[in-house]
Short mmCIF file of C-alpha atoms in Angstrom, two decimals:
data_model
loop_
_atom_site.label_atom_id
_atom_site.label_comp_id
_atom_site.label_asym_id
_atom_site.label_seq_id
_atom_site.Cartn_x
_atom_site.Cartn_y
_atom_site.Cartn_z
CA UNK H 495 146.84 71.87 140.67
CA UNK H 496 146.76 75.65 140.15
CA UNK H 497 146.67 77.00 136.60
CA UNK H 498 146.90 80.29 134.72
CA UNK H 499 144.96 80.71 131.45
CA UNK H 500 146.56 83.20 129.04
CA UNK H 501 144.67 84.48 125.96
CA UNK H 502 141.70 82.78 127.58
CA UNK H 503 139.04 83.53 124.96
CA UNK H 504 135.62 82.22 125.93
CA UNK H 505 137.00 79.60 128.28
CA UNK H 506 137.90 76.55 126.22
CA UNK H 507 141.00 75.99 128.33
CA UNK H 508 139.33 76.82 131.65
CA UNK H 509 136.36 74.52 131.07
CA UNK H 510 138.47 71.46 130.31
CA UNK H 511 140.82 72.14 133.22
CA UNK H 512 138.02 72.65 135.73
CA UNK H 513 136.16 69.51 134.63
CA UNK H 514 139.38 67.61 135.36
CA UNK H 515 139.70 69.16 138.82
CA UNK H 516 142.35 71.81 138.12
CA UNK H 517 141.88 75.19 139.78
CA UNK H 518 142.18 78.06 137.30
CA UNK H 519 143.32 80.91 139.54
CA UNK H 520 143.70 83.60 136.84
CA UNK H 521 142.48 84.13 133.27
CA UNK H 522 143.59 86.90 130.92
CA UNK H 523 141.80 88.14 127.79
CA UNK H 524 141.28 91.46 125.99
CA UNK H 525 138.08 91.03 123.86
CA UNK H 526 135.03 92.01 125.92
CA UNK H 527 132.44 89.60 124.42
CA UNK H 528 134.82 86.71 125.10
CA UNK H 529 135.39 87.99 128.65
CA UNK H 530 131.63 88.23 129.25
CA UNK H 531 131.21 84.67 128.01
CA UNK H 532 134.09 83.39 130.11
CA UNK H 533 132.82 85.13 133.26
CA UNK H 534 129.22 84.13 132.63
CA UNK H 535 130.03 80.44 132.36
CA UNK H 536 132.74 80.24 135.03
CA UNK H 537 131.43 82.68 137.61
CA UNK H 538 134.42 84.97 137.25
CA UNK H 539 134.75 88.74 137.23
CA UNK H 540 138.01 89.41 135.42
CA UNK H 541 138.30 92.42 133.13
CA UNK H 542 140.01 93.17 129.86
CA UNK H 543 143.80 92.91 129.94
CA UNK H 544 146.33 93.69 127.23
CA UNK H 545 148.48 90.62 127.83
CA UNK H 546 151.42 92.12 125.96
CA UNK H 547 151.54 94.82 128.67
CA UNK H 548 150.93 92.43 131.56
CA UNK H 549 153.56 92.92 134.26
CA UNK H 550 155.14 89.62 135.27
CA UNK H 551 155.08 90.79 138.88
CA UNK H 552 151.26 90.92 138.73
CA UNK H 553 150.99 87.19 138.03
CA UNK H 554 149.92 84.86 140.84
CA UNK H 555 152.51 82.61 142.43
CA UNK H 556 152.53 78.90 143.07
CA UNK H 557 151.35 77.99 139.57
CA UNK H 558 151.63 74.37 138.43
CA UNK H 559 150.26 74.73 134.90
CA UNK H 560 150.31 77.56 132.33
CA UNK H 561 148.08 77.20 129.26
CA UNK H 562 146.90 79.47 126.48
CA UNK H 563 146.12 80.14 122.84
CA UNK H 564 147.87 83.30 121.60
CA UNK H 565 146.15 84.99 118.62
CA UNK H 566 146.74 83.00 115.44
CA UNK H 567 145.63 85.52 112.81
CA UNK H 568 149.10 86.56 111.67
CA UNK H 569 150.22 82.92 111.32
CA UNK H 570 147.14 81.57 109.58
CA UNK H 571 147.36 80.67 105.88
CA UNK H 572 143.73 81.79 105.54
CA UNK H 573 144.81 85.35 106.35
CA UNK H 574 145.79 86.99 103.05
CA UNK H 575 147.12 83.70 101.72
CA UNK H 576 149.53 83.29 104.60
CA UNK H 577 150.97 86.79 104.26
CA UNK H 578 150.22 87.93 107.78
CA UNK H 579 152.57 90.07 109.84
CA UNK H 580 154.71 87.35 111.44
CA UNK H 581 156.71 89.78 113.56
CA UNK H 582 153.47 91.07 115.04
CA UNK H 583 152.28 87.55 115.82
CA UNK H 584 155.63 86.73 117.41
CA UNK H 585 155.00 89.33 120.11
CA UNK H 586 152.30 87.14 121.65
CA UNK H 587 154.41 83.98 121.45
CA UNK H 588 157.24 85.83 123.18
CA UNK H 589 154.89 87.08 125.91
CA UNK H 590 153.48 83.62 126.52
CA UNK H 591 156.96 82.12 126.87
CA UNK H 592 158.06 84.98 129.10
CA UNK H 593 155.24 84.07 131.49
CA UNK H 594 156.26 80.41 131.40
CA UNK H 595 159.88 81.32 132.06
CA UNK H 596 158.87 83.60 134.94
CA UNK H 597 156.37 81.30 136.69
CA UNK H 598 158.39 78.11 136.13
CA UNK H 599 155.32 75.84 136.27
CA UNK H 600 155.66 72.10 136.33
CA UNK H 601 153.78 71.92 133.01
CA UNK H 602 152.79 74.30 130.24
CA UNK H 603 150.94 74.01 126.93
CA UNK H 604 150.46 76.42 124.03
CA UNK H 605 147.93 75.95 121.20
CA UNK H 606 147.98 77.62 117.79
CA UNK H 607 147.63 77.00 114.04
CA UNK H 608 149.90 74.33 112.48
CA UNK H 609 152.24 76.92 110.96
CA UNK H 610 153.41 77.92 114.44
CA UNK H 611 155.15 74.55 114.77
CA UNK H 612 157.72 75.57 112.14
CA UNK H 613 157.95 79.08 113.64
CA UNK H 614 158.82 77.61 117.04
CA UNK H 615 161.32 75.10 115.68
CA UNK H 616 163.07 77.76 113.64
CA UNK H 617 163.04 80.23 116.53
CA UNK H 618 164.65 77.83 118.98
CA UNK H 619 167.44 77.01 116.49
CA UNK H 620 168.23 80.50 115.15
CA UNK H 621 170.37 82.76 117.42
CA UNK H 622 168.98 85.82 115.62
CA UNK H 623 165.35 84.84 116.21
CA UNK H 624 163.14 86.47 118.86
CA UNK H 625 162.32 83.05 120.33
CA UNK H 626 165.89 81.83 120.65
CA UNK H 627 166.24 83.01 124.25
CA UNK H 628 163.52 80.51 125.27
CA UNK H 629 165.29 77.48 123.78
CA UNK H 630 166.03 76.04 127.24
CA UNK H 631 162.31 75.38 127.69
CA UNK H 632 162.80 72.53 125.17
CA UNK H 633 159.12 71.96 124.40
CA UNK H 634 157.72 68.98 122.57
CA UNK H 635 156.02 70.32 119.43
CA UNK H 636 153.19 68.33 117.88
CA UNK H 637 150.63 69.00 115.14
CA UNK H 638 147.50 67.06 115.93
CA UNK H 639 143.94 66.72 114.67
CA UNK H 640 141.39 67.31 117.43
CA UNK H 641 139.02 64.79 115.79
CA UNK H 642 141.48 62.12 116.98
CA UNK H 643 140.95 63.36 120.54
CA UNK H 644 137.17 63.40 120.92
CA UNK H 645 136.04 66.55 119.06
CA UNK H 646 133.46 66.06 116.27
CA UNK H 647 135.49 68.14 113.79
CA UNK H 648 138.74 67.81 111.89
CA UNK H 649 140.81 70.65 113.29
CA UNK H 650 144.59 70.53 112.95
CA UNK H 651 146.52 72.57 115.50
CA UNK H 652 150.03 72.93 116.89
CA UNK H 653 150.42 71.95 120.53
CA UNK H 654 153.73 72.88 122.17
CA UNK H 655 154.81 72.34 125.75
CA UNK H 656 156.15 69.83 128.22
CA UNK H 657 152.90 68.05 129.05
CA UNK H 658 152.97 64.22 128.97
CA UNK H 659 151.94 63.72 125.33
CA UNK H 660 152.24 59.96 125.71
CA UNK H 661 149.50 59.99 128.35
CA UNK H 662 147.22 62.12 126.16
CA UNK H 663 147.71 59.68 123.30
CA UNK H 664 146.97 56.77 125.63
CA UNK H 665 143.53 58.25 126.41
CA UNK H 666 142.47 57.90 122.78
CA UNK H 667 141.36 54.31 123.33
CA UNK H 668 138.57 55.69 125.57
CA UNK H 669 137.46 58.43 123.15
CA UNK H 670 134.61 57.62 120.71
CA UNK H 671 134.94 59.16 117.26
CA UNK H 672 132.17 61.70 116.83
CA UNK H 673 130.77 63.03 113.55
CA UNK H 674 128.94 66.05 112.19
CA UNK H 675 125.81 63.91 112.06
CA UNK H 676 126.10 63.09 115.77
CA UNK H 677 125.87 66.79 116.56
CA UNK H 678 123.14 67.67 114.04
CA UNK H 679 120.89 64.79 115.13
CA UNK H 680 121.48 65.37 118.85
CA UNK H 681 120.21 68.95 118.86
CA UNK H 682 117.36 68.30 116.40
CA UNK H 683 115.24 66.44 118.93
CA UNK H 684 111.79 67.76 119.88
CA UNK H 685 112.01 66.50 123.45
CA UNK H 686 115.09 66.19 125.65
CA UNK H 687 118.50 67.08 124.24
CA UNK H 688 121.49 64.92 125.16
CA UNK H 689 124.91 66.43 124.55
CA UNK H 690 126.67 64.34 121.86
CA UNK H 691 130.04 64.58 123.67
CA UNK H 692 129.51 65.26 127.37
CA UNK H 693 126.22 63.43 127.87
CA UNK H 694 124.56 66.21 129.90
CA UNK H 695 120.81 66.52 129.24
CA UNK H 696 118.52 69.53 128.85
CA UNK H 697 114.85 69.96 127.99
CA UNK H 698 114.61 71.30 124.46
CA UNK H 699 113.00 74.49 125.85
CA UNK H 700 116.29 75.25 127.66
CA UNK H 701 118.49 74.82 124.59
CA UNK H 702 119.88 78.15 123.37
CA UNK H 703 121.67 79.30 120.19
CA UNK H 704 119.71 76.97 117.93
CA UNK H 705 117.58 79.46 116.01
CA UNK H 706 117.00 78.35 112.42
CA UNK H 707 117.92 80.77 109.66
CA UNK H 708 116.49 81.04 106.17
CA UNK H 709 117.60 78.29 103.80
CA UNK H 710 120.18 79.27 101.20
CA UNK H 711 118.52 80.90 98.20
CA UNK H 712 119.28 79.79 94.63
CA UNK H 713 122.18 82.23 94.18
CA UNK H 714 123.75 81.41 97.56
CA UNK H 715 123.36 77.70 96.89
CA UNK H 716 125.05 78.02 93.50
CA UNK H 717 127.90 80.09 94.95
CA UNK H 718 128.52 77.66 97.80
CA UNK H 719 128.41 74.65 95.51
CA UNK H 720 130.72 76.27 92.96
CA UNK H 721 133.22 77.50 95.57
CA UNK H 722 133.46 74.08 97.18
CA UNK H 723 133.29 71.70 94.23
CA UNK H 724 134.80 73.81 91.42
CA UNK H 725 137.02 76.39 93.09
CA UNK H 726 139.36 78.05 90.55
CA UNK H 727 142.43 77.59 92.79
CA UNK H 728 141.89 75.23 95.73
CA UNK H 729 141.07 71.54 95.85
CA UNK H 730 137.49 70.36 95.74
CA UNK H 731 135.30 69.86 98.81
CA UNK H 732 132.20 67.77 99.26
CA UNK H 733 128.84 69.50 98.91
CA UNK H 734 126.81 69.29 101.03
CA UNK H 735 129.06 68.42 103.96
CA UNK H 736 128.77 64.70 104.80
CA UNK H 737 127.22 63.81 108.13
CA UNK H 738 129.02 60.49 108.59
CA UNK H 739 132.46 62.00 109.31
CA UNK H 740 133.91 64.67 111.60
CA UNK H 741 133.07 68.14 110.34
CA UNK H 742 135.54 70.37 108.60
CA UNK H 743 137.17 73.05 110.74
CA UNK H 744 134.74 75.46 112.38
CA UNK H 745 135.98 78.94 111.45
CA UNK H 746 135.57 82.34 113.06
CA UNK H 747 134.17 83.95 109.91
CA UNK H 748 131.30 82.22 108.23
CA UNK H 749 129.09 84.06 105.75
CA UNK H 750 126.21 82.56 103.83
CA UNK H 751 128.36 82.24 100.70
CA UNK H 752 131.74 81.29 102.14
CA UNK H 753 133.79 78.36 100.87
CA UNK H 754 134.69 77.70 104.52
CA UNK H 755 131.08 77.58 105.71
CA UNK H 756 129.78 74.16 106.66
CA UNK H 757 126.59 73.59 104.66
CA UNK H 758 124.25 70.66 105.23
CA UNK H 759 121.02 69.36 103.77
CA UNK H 760 118.15 70.84 105.77
CA UNK H 761 116.32 67.96 107.44
CA UNK H 762 113.36 70.16 108.32
CA UNK H 763 113.01 71.48 104.76
CA UNK H 764 113.66 68.66 102.25
CA UNK H 765 115.50 69.77 99.13
CA UNK H 766 116.96 72.86 100.81
CA UNK H 767 120.31 73.57 102.41
CA UNK H 768 121.46 75.61 105.40
CA UNK H 769 124.45 76.64 107.45
CA UNK H 770 124.95 75.48 111.02
CA UNK H 771 123.48 77.19 114.04
CA UNK H 772 125.72 78.65 116.74
CA UNK H 773 124.83 75.71 118.97
CA UNK H 774 125.84 73.16 116.34
CA UNK H 775 129.15 74.97 115.80
CA UNK H 776 129.78 75.09 119.53
CA UNK H 777 129.06 71.36 119.90
CA UNK H 778 131.49 70.63 117.06
CA UNK H 779 134.06 72.62 119.04
CA UNK H 780 133.39 70.39 122.04
CA UNK H 781 131.47 72.95 124.12
CA UNK H 782 128.58 71.41 126.09
CA UNK H 783 124.96 72.32 125.38
CA UNK H 784 124.86 74.12 128.74
CA UNK H 785 127.47 76.69 127.62
CA UNK H 786 126.15 80.21 126.99
CA UNK H 787 127.56 82.79 124.57
CA UNK H 788 127.13 86.36 125.75
CA UNK H 789 127.42 88.50 122.63
CA UNK H 790 125.19 90.96 120.83
CA UNK H 791 125.13 89.38 117.35
CA UNK H 792 125.21 86.11 115.48
CA UNK H 793 128.55 87.03 113.86
CA UNK H 794 130.16 87.79 117.24
CA UNK H 795 129.05 84.42 118.57
CA UNK H 796 130.32 82.64 115.46
CA UNK H 797 133.66 84.44 115.85
CA UNK H 798 134.10 83.53 119.51
CA UNK H 799 133.21 79.89 118.89
CA UNK H 800 135.47 79.62 115.83
CA UNK H 801 138.44 81.09 117.70
CA UNK H 802 138.15 78.77 120.70
CA UNK H 803 140.11 75.66 121.61
CA UNK H 804 137.95 72.55 122.09
CA UNK H 805 137.53 71.84 125.82
CA UNK H 806 137.56 68.15 124.90
CA UNK H 807 141.30 68.45 124.34
CA UNK H 808 142.02 70.77 127.25
CA UNK H 809 140.35 68.22 129.54
CA UNK H 810 142.89 65.65 128.29
CA UNK H 811 145.77 68.07 128.93
CA UNK H 812 144.59 68.60 132.50
CA UNK H 813 144.25 64.86 133.10
CA UNK H 814 147.75 64.21 131.75
CA UNK H 815 149.25 67.05 133.81
CA UNK H 816 147.83 65.39 136.92
CA UNK H 817 149.29 62.04 135.96
CA UNK H 818 145.95 60.29 135.36
CA UNK H 819 146.67 56.91 133.78
CA UNK H 820 144.77 55.58 130.80
CA UNK H 821 143.17 53.00 133.09
CA UNK H 822 141.99 55.65 135.58
CA UNK H 823 140.90 58.13 132.89
CA UNK H 824 137.33 59.40 133.37
CA UNK H 825 135.52 59.63 129.96
CA UNK H 826 133.85 62.84 128.77
CA UNK H 827 130.34 61.62 129.54
CA UNK H 828 131.25 60.89 133.14
CA UNK H 829 132.98 64.24 133.65
CA UNK H 830 130.07 66.00 131.94
CA UNK H 831 127.57 65.02 134.62
CA UNK H 832 128.86 67.95 136.68
CA UNK H 833 127.75 70.47 134.03
CA UNK H 834 124.84 72.82 134.73
CA UNK H 835 123.32 75.86 133.08
CA UNK H 836 124.71 79.25 134.18
CA UNK H 837 122.31 81.46 136.13
CA UNK H 838 122.05 83.93 133.25
CA UNK H 839 120.81 82.85 129.83
CA UNK H 840 122.50 84.44 126.80
CA UNK H 841 120.44 86.86 124.74
CA UNK H 842 118.79 85.57 121.58
CA UNK H 843 120.53 86.82 118.43
CA UNK H 844 118.92 86.38 115.03
CA UNK H 845 120.99 84.52 112.40
CA UNK H 846 122.27 86.43 109.39
CA UNK H 847 119.67 86.99 106.68
CA UNK H 848 120.20 86.53 102.97
CA UNK H 849 121.85 89.44 101.18
CA UNK H 850 119.50 91.91 99.52
CA UNK H 851 121.95 94.52 98.27
CA UNK H 852 125.60 94.39 97.34
CA UNK H 853 128.35 96.88 96.43
CA UNK H 854 128.18 98.17 92.87
CA UNK H 855 131.66 96.71 92.26
CA UNK H 856 130.81 93.25 93.60
CA UNK H 857 133.29 90.79 92.13
CA UNK H 858 132.49 87.62 90.23
CA UNK H 859 134.87 84.80 89.38
CA UNK H 860 133.65 81.28 88.72
CA UNK H 861 134.73 78.37 86.56
CA UNK H 862 132.87 77.70 83.31
CA UNK H 863 130.69 74.57 83.45
CA UNK H 864 131.91 71.90 81.07
CA UNK H 865 135.49 73.23 81.17
CA UNK H 866 136.58 72.10 84.62
CA UNK H 867 139.84 70.24 85.02
CA UNK H 868 140.27 70.45 88.83
CA UNK H 869 143.49 72.02 90.10
CA UNK H 870 146.18 73.31 87.77
CA UNK H 871 144.00 74.46 84.86
CA UNK H 872 140.76 76.39 84.47
CA UNK H 873 138.59 78.61 82.33
CA UNK H 874 136.61 81.17 84.29
CA UNK H 875 134.31 84.12 83.77
CA UNK H 876 135.23 87.20 85.77
CA UNK H 877 134.27 90.85 85.91
CA UNK H 878 135.81 94.24 86.41
CA UNK H 879 134.16 97.58 87.22
CA UNK H 880 135.62 101.02 86.62
CA UNK H 881 134.36 104.52 85.81
CA UNK H 882 133.21 103.32 82.37
CA UNK H 883 131.06 100.56 83.85
CA UNK H 884 131.30 96.78 84.10
CA UNK H 885 133.28 94.46 81.85
CA UNK H 886 133.24 90.67 81.55
CA UNK H 887 135.94 88.33 80.29
CA UNK H 888 136.73 84.65 79.87
CA UNK H 889 140.21 83.84 81.13
CA UNK H 890 142.31 80.68 80.91
CA UNK H 891 144.85 79.85 83.60
CA UNK H 892 147.21 76.92 83.97
CA UNK H 893 150.19 75.88 86.07
CA UNK H 894 150.84 75.38 89.80
CA UNK H 895 149.77 77.95 92.40
CA UNK H 896 153.26 79.45 92.61
CA UNK H 897 153.59 79.95 88.85
CA UNK H 898 150.15 80.48 87.32
CA UNK H 899 150.17 81.55 83.67
CA UNK H 900 147.30 83.23 81.77
CA UNK H 901 146.58 82.94 78.05
CA UNK H 902 145.21 86.20 76.64
CA UNK H 903 142.08 85.20 74.74
CA UNK H 904 141.99 88.26 72.50
CA UNK H 905 140.82 86.78 69.19
CA UNK H 906 144.22 85.55 68.01
CA UNK H 907 143.33 81.89 68.56
CA UNK H 908 140.32 82.22 66.26
CA UNK H 909 142.49 83.95 63.69
CA UNK H 910 145.05 81.14 63.74
CA UNK H 911 142.35 78.52 63.40
CA UNK H 912 140.18 80.27 60.83
CA UNK H 913 141.59 78.29 57.91
CA UNK H 914 141.31 74.93 59.66
CA UNK H 915 137.78 75.51 60.93
CA UNK H 916 136.29 77.06 57.81
CA UNK H 917 134.46 73.89 56.83
CA UNK H 918 130.72 73.37 56.55
CA UNK H 919 130.40 71.89 60.05
CA UNK H 920 131.94 74.90 61.77
CA UNK H 921 129.89 77.19 59.56
CA UNK H 922 126.85 75.53 61.08
CA UNK H 923 128.28 76.21 64.53
CA UNK H 924 128.67 79.87 63.67
CA UNK H 925 124.91 79.99 63.45
CA UNK H 926 124.80 78.78 67.05
CA UNK H 927 127.18 81.59 68.05
CA UNK H 928 124.92 84.13 66.34
CA UNK H 929 121.99 82.79 68.36
CA UNK H 930 124.06 83.01 71.55
CA UNK H 931 125.00 86.60 70.77
CA UNK H 932 121.32 87.39 70.36
CA UNK H 933 120.71 85.99 73.84
CA UNK H 934 123.40 88.26 75.25
CA UNK H 935 121.99 91.26 73.40
CA UNK H 936 118.95 91.15 75.69
CA UNK H 937 121.16 92.86 78.25
CA UNK H 938 124.54 94.62 78.48
CA UNK H 939 127.72 94.07 80.50
CA UNK H 940 126.45 96.64 83.00
CA UNK H 941 123.06 94.94 83.01
CA UNK H 942 124.72 91.65 84.01
CA UNK H 943 126.55 93.50 86.79
CA UNK H 944 123.32 95.12 87.97
CA UNK H 945 121.70 91.69 88.17
CA UNK H 946 124.71 90.43 90.13
CA UNK H 947 124.39 93.30 92.63
CA UNK H 948 120.60 92.82 92.89
CA UNK H 949 119.89 96.22 91.37
CA UNK H 950 117.96 94.83 88.42
CA UNK H 951 116.42 91.67 87.02
CA UNK H 952 117.45 89.89 83.85
CA UNK H 953 120.43 87.87 82.69
CA UNK H 954 122.98 87.30 85.46
CA UNK H 955 126.62 86.17 85.41
CA UNK H 956 125.84 82.55 86.24
CA UNK H 957 123.50 82.42 83.23
CA UNK H 958 126.29 83.86 81.07
CA UNK H 959 128.75 81.29 82.44
CA UNK H 960 126.25 78.49 81.76
CA UNK H 961 125.74 79.77 78.22
CA UNK H 962 129.49 79.77 77.56
CA UNK H 963 129.85 76.33 79.14
CA UNK H 964 127.07 74.93 76.95
CA UNK H 965 128.66 76.44 73.84
CA UNK H 966 132.00 74.87 74.75
CA UNK H 967 130.44 71.44 75.17
CA UNK H 968 128.57 71.72 71.86
CA UNK H 969 131.75 72.81 70.08
CA UNK H 970 133.75 70.01 71.71
CA UNK H 971 131.24 67.45 70.43
CA UNK H 972 131.54 68.99 66.95
CA UNK H 973 135.35 68.90 67.05
CA UNK H 974 135.34 65.26 68.15
CA UNK H 975 133.02 64.42 65.27
CA UNK H 976 134.54 66.41 62.43
CA UNK H 977 138.18 67.12 63.20
CA UNK H 978 140.13 64.81 60.93
CA UNK H 979 143.48 65.30 62.66
CA UNK H 980 142.74 65.33 66.38
CA UNK H 981 146.39 64.86 67.27
CA UNK H 982 147.12 68.27 65.74
CA UNK H 983 145.18 69.87 68.60
CA UNK H 984 147.81 68.98 71.22
CA UNK H 985 150.78 70.82 69.67
CA UNK H 986 148.51 73.74 68.81
CA UNK H 987 147.21 74.30 72.35
CA UNK H 988 150.73 73.75 73.69
CA UNK H 989 152.03 76.48 71.40
CA UNK H 990 149.26 78.85 72.48
CA UNK H 991 149.86 78.11 76.19
CA UNK H 992 153.63 78.46 75.81
CA UNK H 993 153.11 82.05 74.68
CA UNK H 994 151.58 83.00 78.06
CA UNK H 995 153.73 85.64 79.81
CA UNK H 996 156.02 84.40 82.57
CA UNK H 997 159.60 83.81 83.60
CA UNK H 998 161.13 80.60 82.29
CA UNK H 999 159.43 77.64 80.59
CA UNK H 1000 155.69 77.42 81.12
CA UNK H 1001 154.72 74.75 83.71
CA UNK H 1002 151.70 72.47 83.42
CA UNK H 1003 151.87 72.02 79.66
CA UNK H 1004 151.39 68.25 79.88
CA UNK H 1005 147.95 68.71 81.36
CA UNK H 1006 147.10 71.28 78.68
CA UNK H 1007 148.04 68.73 76.02
CA UNK H 1008 146.20 65.89 77.77
CA UNK H 1009 142.95 67.85 77.51
CA UNK H 1010 143.78 69.33 74.11
CA UNK H 1011 140.31 69.19 72.51
CA UNK H 1012 138.32 70.64 75.43
CA UNK H 1013 141.02 73.29 75.89
CA UNK H 1014 140.79 74.10 72.20
CA UNK H 1015 137.01 74.42 72.49
CA UNK H 1016 137.48 76.73 75.48
CA UNK H 1017 140.03 78.84 73.58
CA UNK H 1018 137.61 79.33 70.72
CA UNK H 1019 134.60 80.20 72.86
CA UNK H 1020 136.71 82.50 75.05
CA UNK H 1021 138.13 84.25 71.98
CA UNK H 1022 134.65 84.65 70.52
CA UNK H 1023 133.12 86.01 73.71
CA UNK H 1024 135.96 88.40 74.57
CA UNK H 1025 135.90 90.04 71.14
CA UNK H 1026 132.12 90.47 70.80
CA UNK H 1027 130.87 93.92 69.95
CA UNK H 1028 128.45 93.36 72.86
CA UNK H 1029 131.20 94.54 75.20
CA UNK H 1030 131.53 97.95 73.58
CA UNK H 1031 128.08 98.70 72.14
CA UNK H 1032 126.62 99.81 75.46
CA UNK H 1033 129.49 102.28 75.94
CA UNK H 1034 128.98 103.71 72.45
CA UNK H 1035 125.27 104.06 73.15
CA UNK H 1036 126.01 105.80 76.45
#
């Protein structure tokens, strides 16, 4: 079979097709590092092409299979919360389908993020849509998880086309389920490395892209743990990432403090944690250990790997397009025996180092320890920086993601409760608040910001958040011990929450009531902190 690879990237489509015996007669891509990687691994010499401007008359003839992965950025929910420019992204879908319509191959397959499935379905049904003119192609549209098809990562993607999906699904019986641990352990050997998917072997001296980076420092570790296990908006993730299951999706952007970064316990340095190497990420994507990545930086390599399609799946597409039955299917490890190292080894690129300086307006927003209720409700400490300097504030949010309400903790809660909490027990707690204020007085709001941006030492925002969390827990214990009418807390916090600005009745009030006492403790501590003279004294002194 003869194939054309559109939006070819680093060769995820081409590798799988060639391992299955399909001839890829033309590949098209615009990003030079991806082109260099594609050419370096496949012996090609194609140059950069703006596929949107590609003349249909310049395409080769006699094509049996058209494949490709148009850019997904504008369709991805991770891009500005799903607010990408859909009309811009549609241009590449239109171009891909134009090529299919022009070449009239026997089979074609398009890969993209799951959201594209609904874009395609809507486009083929809506006469006013840019895709409507391609409705006669009548593709089958599936959203699959590549971990079900041999890749060691959970990666959900839309696959559209007229390939024999039933054959691809029939191959699954021959595909072992691989895990993150399979990859990590395979490349950690001190002797010969055996590819965890394709079975090809290399001496450890020939293994590239496996340079170890510095372990996460205390701040990075805290930020990763907080972002994954106590994110203020999204659902919780495991920390560290478990090795006994397929990895989470390998992404194109992966900083040392990203919620999306895969972080594992460092086997070589007990008690420490690290991100994955480029080689580990590539293996999770299904690229063999022989594959080289020709780029000038760690971040470029991470980007090209994260944007690729796993060749494990493209191999299945090629087999199905050729009518290979499940009985005649050749497993990955058998096909992988044909793999060899390219003649040119990729340059060594040092991993990213830990951050040493940050912008003066570096943002901070993390949930308060002891006041975490998972999704739908949270107390957090956040900052703001303007011409007058830094400011810090405790904020309370509740409700679903599409209708989040905020209670303004401006001292009014304390005023309303002053009469009820004027007893001896709370008077004792006021002494604890005085002590806490003395701890804060060792620095200033700007001093906390300077610590956060690594411009000074001293009390940092995580220490402030921990202090407020400890106070909340101490106050909660006091309320549980001394509050004679606990049931009165529920209607009180409901009334406070109901006053939050918004259109229509406030959502999520049942959860607020269910956690009435801890919410009440959070209200009080937030009110106290937000109205401290500590916030304004440094400005008066300045």
